[in-house]
Short mmCIF file of C-alpha atoms in Angstrom, two decimals:
data_model
loop_
_atom_site.label_atom_id
_atom_site.label_comp_id
_atom_site.label_asym_id
_atom_site.label_seq_id
_atom_site.Cartn_x
_atom_site.Cartn_y
_atom_site.Cartn_z
CA MET J 1 -3.46 19.55 9.54
CA ASP J 2 -7.19 21.42 9.01
CA TRP J 3 -5.93 24.12 6.75
CA LEU J 4 -4.01 21.67 4.48
CA ILE J 5 -7.11 19.51 4.14
CA VAL J 6 -8.94 23.37 3.35
CA LEU J 7 -6.08 23.98 1.08
CA TRP J 8 -6.59 20.85 -0.29
CA SER J 9 -10.25 21.31 -1.02
CA LEU J 10 -9.44 24.47 -2.74
CA ILE J 11 -6.76 22.95 -4.93
CA LEU J 12 -9.21 19.73 -6.18
CA LEU J 13 -12.46 20.81 -5.80
CA PRO J 14 -12.58 22.66 -9.45
CA LEU J 15 -10.76 19.83 -11.44
CA LEU J 16 -12.96 17.53 -10.14
CA THR J 17 -16.43 19.56 -10.97
CA ALA J 18 -14.62 20.66 -14.42
CA GLY J 19 -17.13 19.97 -16.91
CA VAL J 20 -19.74 18.35 -14.56
CA HIS J 21 -22.14 21.14 -15.41
CA SER J 22 -24.42 20.41 -17.95
CA PHE J 23 -26.60 22.11 -21.08
CA ARG J 24 -30.04 20.50 -21.86
CA PHE J 25 -32.27 21.71 -24.46
CA THR J 26 -34.77 19.61 -27.10
CA ILE J 27 -34.93 19.08 -30.76
CA LEU J 28 -38.36 18.80 -32.50
CA HIS J 29 -37.41 17.79 -36.17
CA ASN J 30 -39.70 16.76 -39.13
CA ASN J 31 -39.27 16.66 -42.63
CA ASP J 32 -40.55 15.57 -45.96
CA MET J 33 -43.74 16.83 -45.50
CA HIS J 34 -44.43 17.40 -49.05
CA ALA J 35 -46.90 19.85 -48.99
CA ARG J 36 -49.50 18.14 -46.54
CA TYR J 37 -50.92 21.12 -44.87
CA ASP J 38 -53.69 19.02 -44.35
CA PRO J 39 -54.50 16.54 -42.23
CA ILE J 40 -53.89 12.89 -44.22
CA SER J 41 -55.22 9.35 -43.39
CA SER J 42 -53.33 6.54 -42.04
CA SER J 43 -51.82 5.28 -45.12
CA CYS J 44 -50.45 9.32 -45.59
CA GLY J 45 -53.48 10.02 -48.71
CA LYS J 46 -55.98 12.55 -48.45
CA CYS J 47 -58.32 13.00 -45.12
CA PRO J 48 -61.26 11.77 -45.85
CA LYS J 49 -64.57 14.44 -45.22
CA GLY J 50 -65.23 13.84 -42.11
CA ASP J 51 -62.45 11.29 -40.91
CA ASP J 52 -60.60 13.96 -39.16
CA GLU J 53 -63.05 14.75 -36.77
CA LYS J 54 -63.45 11.36 -35.85
CA GLY J 55 -60.05 10.80 -34.92
CA LEU J 56 -59.16 8.60 -37.85
CA CYS J 57 -56.47 11.32 -39.78
CA PHE J 58 -53.38 12.77 -38.32
CA GLY J 59 -51.07 15.04 -38.99
CA GLY J 60 -51.21 18.70 -40.71
CA PHE J 61 -49.62 21.87 -40.38
CA ALA J 62 -52.10 22.93 -37.56
CA ARG J 63 -50.93 20.49 -35.56
CA VAL J 64 -47.34 20.32 -35.82
CA ALA J 65 -47.52 24.22 -34.89
CA THR J 66 -49.05 23.34 -31.72
CA VAL J 67 -46.20 21.03 -30.61
CA VAL J 68 -43.91 23.17 -31.36
CA THR J 69 -45.72 25.75 -29.84
CA GLN J 70 -45.91 24.23 -26.56
CA ALA J 71 -42.76 22.60 -26.92
CA ARG J 72 -41.20 26.50 -27.12
CA SER J 73 -43.27 27.60 -23.99
CA GLU J 74 -41.56 24.68 -21.99
CA GLY J 75 -38.38 25.12 -22.42
CA SER J 76 -34.97 25.05 -24.72
CA MET J 77 -35.87 23.73 -27.44
CA LEU J 78 -34.81 24.14 -31.40
CA TYR J 79 -37.15 23.24 -34.35
CA LEU J 80 -35.16 22.07 -37.44
CA ASN J 81 -36.12 20.91 -40.73
CA ALA J 82 -35.15 18.82 -43.28
CA GLY J 83 -36.60 19.74 -46.18
CA ASP J 84 -39.09 19.32 -48.98
CA THR J 85 -41.80 21.21 -47.81
CA PHE J 86 -42.56 21.44 -51.58
CA HIS J 87 -44.80 19.38 -53.90
CA GLY J 88 -47.23 16.78 -53.16
CA THR J 89 -50.88 18.08 -53.25
CA ASN J 90 -53.15 20.71 -54.87
CA TRP J 91 -51.93 23.34 -52.23
CA TYR J 92 -48.51 23.24 -53.96
CA ARG J 93 -49.92 22.48 -57.37
CA LEU J 94 -51.67 26.25 -56.77
CA TYR J 95 -49.90 28.64 -54.58
CA LYS J 96 -46.02 27.06 -54.89
CA GLY J 97 -43.87 28.62 -52.45
CA ASP J 98 -45.46 31.21 -51.43
CA LEU J 99 -47.95 29.83 -49.52
CA ALA J 100 -45.14 27.19 -47.73
CA ALA J 101 -43.51 30.14 -47.16
CA ASP J 102 -46.48 31.94 -44.74
CA LEU J 103 -47.02 28.73 -43.21
CA LEU J 104 -43.15 27.81 -42.49
CA ASN J 105 -43.20 31.24 -41.08
CA ILE J 106 -45.66 30.56 -38.62
CA LEU J 107 -44.14 27.41 -37.67
CA ASN J 108 -40.68 29.51 -36.84
CA PRO J 109 -38.21 26.80 -37.54
CA ASP J 110 -34.84 27.51 -35.89
CA ALA J 111 -33.61 26.57 -39.56
CA VAL J 112 -34.32 24.03 -43.09
CA SER J 113 -32.30 22.11 -45.05
CA LEU J 114 -33.06 22.47 -48.42
CA GLY J 115 -34.95 19.87 -50.46
CA ASN J 116 -34.83 18.38 -53.78
CA HIS J 117 -38.27 19.20 -54.37
CA GLU J 118 -37.85 22.57 -53.82
CA PHE J 119 -36.25 23.12 -57.14
CA ASP J 120 -39.52 21.36 -58.81
CA ASP J 121 -40.47 24.69 -60.48
CA SER J 122 -37.14 25.84 -60.99
CA PHE J 123 -36.72 29.61 -60.05
CA GLU J 124 -40.92 29.99 -60.49
CA GLY J 125 -41.23 28.01 -56.98
CA PHE J 126 -38.49 28.21 -55.28
CA LEU J 127 -37.08 32.22 -55.51
CA PRO J 128 -40.41 33.62 -54.18
CA PHE J 129 -39.90 31.38 -51.13
CA LEU J 130 -36.61 32.16 -50.11
CA LYS J 131 -37.39 35.71 -50.36
CA LYS J 132 -40.29 35.75 -48.31
CA VAL J 133 -39.19 32.96 -45.50
CA ARG J 134 -38.04 35.02 -42.22
CA PHE J 135 -35.44 32.20 -41.11
CA PRO J 136 -31.90 30.33 -42.05
CA ILE J 137 -32.05 27.66 -45.03
CA VAL J 138 -28.86 26.01 -44.51
CA CYS J 139 -26.29 23.81 -47.32
CA CYS J 140 -22.98 23.47 -47.32
CA ASN J 141 -22.10 21.23 -50.28
CA LEU J 142 -23.23 23.85 -53.14
CA ASP J 143 -21.74 26.12 -55.25
CA LEU J 144 -23.87 28.94 -55.82
CA ARG J 145 -21.66 31.43 -57.84
CA MET J 146 -22.64 31.14 -60.92
CA THR J 147 -26.22 31.70 -59.85
CA PRO J 148 -26.37 34.76 -58.50
CA GLU J 149 -30.25 34.49 -57.88
CA LEU J 150 -29.88 32.45 -54.84
CA HIS J 151 -26.00 33.37 -54.15
CA ASN J 152 -27.35 36.96 -52.81
CA LEU J 153 -29.69 35.84 -50.63
CA GLY J 154 -28.40 36.55 -47.14
CA ASN J 155 -30.68 33.42 -46.03
CA LEU J 156 -29.21 30.39 -47.88
CA VAL J 157 -26.24 29.92 -46.30
CA ARG J 158 -23.82 26.94 -45.47
CA SER J 159 -24.54 27.25 -41.80
CA THR J 160 -26.02 28.98 -39.10
CA ILE J 161 -25.89 29.80 -35.56
CA ILE J 162 -28.24 29.31 -32.87
CA THR J 163 -27.95 30.64 -29.34
CA LYS J 164 -29.85 29.19 -26.42
CA LEU J 165 -29.29 29.41 -22.83
CA ASP J 166 -26.28 31.75 -23.85
CA LYS J 167 -24.56 28.40 -25.83
CA ASN J 168 -23.83 28.58 -29.62
CA ILE J 169 -25.19 25.89 -31.64
CA GLY J 170 -23.91 25.15 -35.03
CA ILE J 171 -26.37 23.85 -37.57
CA ILE J 172 -24.95 22.91 -41.15
CA GLY J 173 -26.90 22.11 -43.84
CA TYR J 174 -26.78 19.34 -46.92
CA LEU J 175 -28.57 18.19 -50.37
CA THR J 176 -28.07 15.01 -52.23
CA PRO J 177 -25.69 15.31 -55.05
CA SER J 178 -28.59 13.44 -57.18
CA THR J 179 -30.30 16.93 -57.23
CA LYS J 180 -28.33 17.77 -60.10
CA TYR J 181 -29.90 15.36 -62.13
CA TYR J 182 -33.82 16.51 -62.43
CA VAL J 183 -32.90 20.26 -61.91
CA PRO J 184 -34.23 22.40 -64.84
CA TYR J 185 -30.99 24.28 -65.03
CA ASN J 186 -27.60 23.37 -64.38
CA SER J 187 -25.58 26.27 -62.97
CA ILE J 188 -25.25 24.99 -59.69
CA GLU J 189 -22.32 22.67 -58.93
CA TYR J 190 -22.91 19.99 -56.22
CA PHE J 191 -20.17 18.80 -53.76
CA GLN J 192 -20.21 15.45 -51.86
CA GLU J 193 -21.67 15.44 -48.18
CA ILE J 194 -18.88 14.38 -45.92
CA PRO J 195 -15.96 16.74 -47.10
CA SER J 196 -17.87 19.33 -46.98
CA ILE J 197 -19.72 19.39 -43.61
CA ASN J 198 -16.06 18.55 -42.09
CA LEU J 199 -14.61 21.48 -43.71
CA GLU J 200 -17.60 23.87 -42.84
CA ALA J 201 -17.64 21.81 -39.13
CA LYS J 202 -13.69 23.13 -39.08
CA ARG J 203 -15.00 26.60 -39.16
CA LEU J 204 -17.71 26.34 -37.02
CA ARG J 205 -15.02 24.73 -34.45
CA ASN J 206 -12.38 27.67 -35.10
CA LYS J 207 -15.26 30.21 -33.93
CA GLY J 208 -15.31 28.35 -30.85
CA ILE J 209 -18.55 26.28 -31.50
CA ASN J 210 -18.54 23.06 -30.13
CA ILE J 211 -21.76 22.06 -30.31
CA ILE J 212 -22.98 20.90 -33.83
CA ILE J 213 -25.94 19.61 -35.38
CA ALA J 214 -25.66 18.56 -39.34
CA LEU J 215 -29.10 18.79 -40.51
CA GLY J 216 -29.90 17.57 -44.47
CA HIS J 217 -31.87 15.62 -46.82
CA SER J 218 -29.52 12.81 -48.86
CA GLY J 219 -31.38 9.46 -46.68
CA TYR J 220 -30.67 7.39 -43.77
CA GLU J 221 -28.04 5.39 -45.22
CA VAL J 222 -25.78 8.86 -45.77
CA ASP J 223 -27.18 10.19 -42.60
CA LYS J 224 -25.64 7.45 -40.65
CA LYS J 225 -22.10 7.94 -42.67
CA VAL J 226 -21.85 11.21 -41.88
CA ALA J 227 -22.48 10.36 -38.21
CA LEU J 228 -19.26 8.26 -38.54
CA HIS J 229 -16.98 9.97 -40.95
CA CYS J 230 -18.17 13.52 -39.36
CA PRO J 231 -15.95 13.95 -36.69
CA ASP J 232 -16.81 17.27 -35.53
CA VAL J 233 -20.87 16.85 -35.44
CA ASP J 234 -22.80 15.66 -32.75
CA VAL J 235 -26.19 14.90 -34.03
CA VAL J 236 -27.39 14.23 -37.59
CA ILE J 237 -31.01 15.20 -38.17
CA GLY J 238 -32.04 13.82 -42.06
CA GLY J 239 -34.71 13.36 -44.47
CA HIS J 240 -35.24 12.39 -48.60
CA SER J 241 -35.14 8.50 -47.76
CA HIS J 242 -38.97 9.22 -45.79
CA THR J 243 -37.44 7.01 -43.20
CA PHE J 244 -40.00 5.54 -39.88
CA LEU J 245 -37.31 5.07 -37.03
CA TYR J 246 -38.51 3.97 -33.69
CA THR J 247 -37.67 1.94 -30.41
CA GLY J 248 -40.33 -0.63 -29.25
CA THR J 249 -43.96 -0.99 -30.55
CA PRO J 250 -45.13 1.26 -33.03
CA PRO J 251 -48.27 3.40 -32.74
CA GLU J 252 -49.64 3.20 -35.68
CA ILE J 253 -49.07 1.28 -38.84
CA GLU J 254 -45.79 2.23 -40.14
CA LYS J 255 -42.98 -0.32 -39.78
CA PRO J 256 -39.43 1.03 -38.20
CA GLU J 257 -36.32 0.78 -40.36
CA GLY J 258 -34.09 1.47 -37.77
CA LYS J 259 -34.26 2.56 -33.79
CA TYR J 260 -35.29 6.06 -32.65
CA PRO J 261 -32.54 7.20 -31.94
CA THR J 262 -30.19 5.36 -34.52
CA VAL J 263 -26.67 5.06 -32.59
CA VAL J 264 -23.68 5.39 -35.01
CA THR J 265 -20.39 4.71 -32.76
CA ARG J 266 -16.85 6.24 -34.26
CA ARG J 267 -13.81 4.40 -33.42
CA ASN J 268 -12.84 6.62 -30.23
CA GLY J 269 -16.00 5.31 -28.92
CA GLN J 270 -18.25 8.41 -29.37
CA GLN J 271 -22.14 7.55 -29.67
CA VAL J 272 -23.89 9.80 -32.17
CA PRO J 273 -27.77 9.88 -32.37
CA VAL J 274 -28.80 9.50 -36.02
CA LEU J 275 -32.61 10.92 -36.34
CA GLN J 276 -35.59 10.91 -39.21
CA ALA J 277 -39.30 11.96 -38.88
CA TYR J 278 -40.71 9.06 -41.40
CA ALA J 279 -42.36 11.82 -43.64
CA PHE J 280 -46.46 13.72 -44.61
CA THR J 281 -46.19 15.69 -40.74
CA LYS J 282 -47.45 12.26 -39.63
CA TYR J 283 -44.81 12.57 -37.10
CA MET J 284 -42.90 15.01 -34.90
CA GLY J 285 -39.56 14.03 -34.07
CA LYS J 286 -38.02 14.40 -30.51
CA ILE J 287 -35.08 13.88 -29.12
CA ASP J 288 -33.82 15.30 -25.32
CA LEU J 289 -29.70 16.14 -25.39
CA VAL J 290 -27.30 16.83 -22.63
CA PHE J 291 -23.66 18.10 -23.24
CA ASP J 292 -20.93 18.74 -20.49
CA ASP J 293 -19.25 21.80 -20.54
CA ASN J 294 -16.69 21.54 -22.80
CA GLY J 295 -19.62 20.59 -25.48
CA ASN J 296 -18.75 16.63 -25.22
CA LEU J 297 -22.36 15.23 -25.85
CA VAL J 298 -23.33 12.40 -22.49
CA ASN J 299 -26.82 11.93 -22.68
CA PHE J 300 -29.37 11.67 -25.39
CA SER J 301 -33.16 10.55 -25.31
CA GLY J 302 -36.18 10.21 -27.17
CA SER J 303 -39.10 8.99 -29.45
CA PRO J 304 -41.15 10.68 -32.26
CA ILE J 305 -44.70 11.86 -31.64
CA LEU J 306 -47.78 10.53 -33.50
CA LEU J 307 -49.83 13.66 -34.42
CA ASP J 308 -53.13 12.15 -33.74
CA TYR J 309 -56.50 13.43 -33.14
CA SER J 310 -55.47 14.51 -29.20
CA ILE J 311 -53.45 17.24 -30.74
CA GLN J 312 -55.66 20.30 -31.87
CA GLN J 313 -55.28 22.02 -34.60
CA GLN J 314 -53.69 25.53 -33.83
CA ALA J 315 -55.93 29.17 -35.24
CA ASP J 316 -53.62 30.78 -37.04
CA ILE J 317 -52.84 28.23 -39.48
CA MET J 318 -56.77 26.81 -40.10
CA SER J 319 -57.22 30.30 -40.97
CA LEU J 320 -54.73 31.36 -43.31
CA LEU J 321 -55.53 27.83 -44.98
CA ALA J 322 -59.68 28.40 -45.27
CA ALA J 323 -58.97 31.52 -46.81
CA LYS J 324 -57.51 29.85 -49.86
CA ARG J 325 -59.45 26.16 -49.75
CA GLN J 326 -62.30 26.82 -52.17
CA ARG J 327 -59.89 26.49 -55.16
CA VAL J 328 -57.76 23.47 -53.98
CA ASP J 329 -61.00 21.65 -53.34
CA TYR J 330 -62.16 22.51 -56.07
CA LEU J 331 -59.13 20.96 -57.87
CA ASP J 332 -59.35 17.91 -55.69
CA SER J 333 -62.64 17.07 -56.72
CA LYS J 334 -62.03 17.77 -60.24
CA ASP J 335 -58.93 14.97 -59.95
CA ALA J 336 -60.75 12.25 -57.95
CA LYS J 337 -63.71 12.58 -60.71
CA LYS J 338 -60.50 12.14 -63.47
CA LYS J 339 -59.28 9.00 -61.24
CA THR J 340 -62.45 7.35 -61.33
CA SER J 341 -63.00 7.92 -64.90
CA PHE J 342 -59.57 6.23 -65.64
CA LEU J 343 -59.86 3.52 -63.66
CA LYS J 344 -63.35 2.42 -65.03
CA MET J 345 -62.04 3.20 -68.37
CA MET J 346 -58.53 0.54 -67.63
CA PHE J 347 -61.15 -1.64 -65.79
CA SER J 348 -64.08 -1.65 -68.49
CA GLU J 349 -65.71 -4.96 -69.52
CA SER J 350 -65.36 -4.16 -73.38
CA ALA J 351 -62.03 -3.11 -73.09
CA LEU J 352 -61.03 -6.66 -71.55
CA GLN J 353 -63.26 -8.21 -74.11
CA LYS J 354 -61.37 -7.42 -76.95
CA SER J 355 -58.04 -9.24 -75.39
CA THR J 356 -57.81 -13.20 -74.92
CA GLY J 357 -55.45 -15.32 -72.82
CA TYR J 358 -51.92 -13.80 -72.56
CA ALA J 359 -52.89 -10.75 -74.18
CA ALA J 360 -55.60 -10.25 -71.77
CA SER J 361 -53.48 -11.13 -68.76
CA ILE J 362 -50.78 -7.83 -70.06
CA VAL J 363 -53.56 -5.58 -70.17
CA ASN J 364 -54.96 -6.34 -66.80
CA ILE J 365 -50.91 -5.92 -65.30
CA LEU J 366 -50.34 -3.02 -67.51
CA ALA J 367 -53.77 -1.41 -65.70
CA LEU J 368 -52.87 -2.16 -62.44
CA PHE J 369 -49.68 -0.69 -62.89
CA LEU J 370 -50.50 2.70 -64.28
CA SER J 371 -53.72 3.12 -61.91
CA LEU J 372 -51.15 2.66 -58.85
CA GLU J 373 -48.50 5.01 -60.57
CA TYR J 374 -51.34 7.52 -60.81
CA ILE J 375 -52.24 7.42 -57.57
CA SER J 376 -49.26 6.97 -55.81
CA ILE J 377 -47.48 10.35 -57.69
CA LYS J 378 -50.94 11.93 -56.39
CA GLU J 379 -51.07 11.24 -53.16
CA ASN J 380 -47.62 10.81 -51.90
CA GLY J 381 -45.66 13.19 -53.68
CA LYS J 382 -42.46 11.57 -53.92
#
């Protein structure tokens, strides 16, 4: 009888434990950094001089670098970025994609998706960046065959495969097709995100990749649709809409538009986390994932990290920015003077005295609107 028990144990034990082994890793992610290389104020504008030393400012690439470097030293981790590094400050106005590439190379993301603002300066701003970066840029819903300058670059790909702890992870990129309406050239053909992602996911599955992350720049609402309608995708990480997601009491002034992670449940019961980390380097998204041997996501948890004064600023980023800061400070000073003169002119007493009654109200409203638009364009980079 004892030999029967042993025999059945040998037969049943592998069956009972199949799929129990787990693969764990962490994803750090951010999006829409918009050239916020320096720390920012609470409202995401320029950090006033001296305020960072007082603990009143947040983010900046040097704090992003510290968080990424520390996480890499602690275990298996992916750092992913969902696009729009370009545009928004005088850093970008002066140094375009060249400095953006240098800074991102220090951060060394595992993959980056295209953002619509990466096309703001046509090839003049985009190609030097693409040629200089040392990481894959992913986007599956573009046809670049009529644009050989982009098509022939080896690091602009539909997807990439990252190996962690002997496990292969597929990263598929996507970009909002609305980009075509404000790109200054029209030789790129754009396709809808969901069919393009599904096609690329099938290609990865056929290569034996059973863990797939969609990394895109189409906005929170589209990201949730990707989670629902792309059955081979396990996790969706997005950008473009500057969406703040948080569960519980937020650590700063932002109001959550949804939970972190936002969980989309498919008809078969499969749960898919959807993630985004606001914008402007103020937060870093962080999620811990557990997959079984078959590539099924069995557990996940996480929360955004507020990049506040408690996080030190990494020295190599600080040194690189210090070497180029003088020209940026000069432009910032000129812009501040222009803004002050503009507001004084719009709200001057003599200008208002020339208008009475209804006309005066129109002047006030127009002045306020234009001043706010000017400030928004200069500070928010949207």
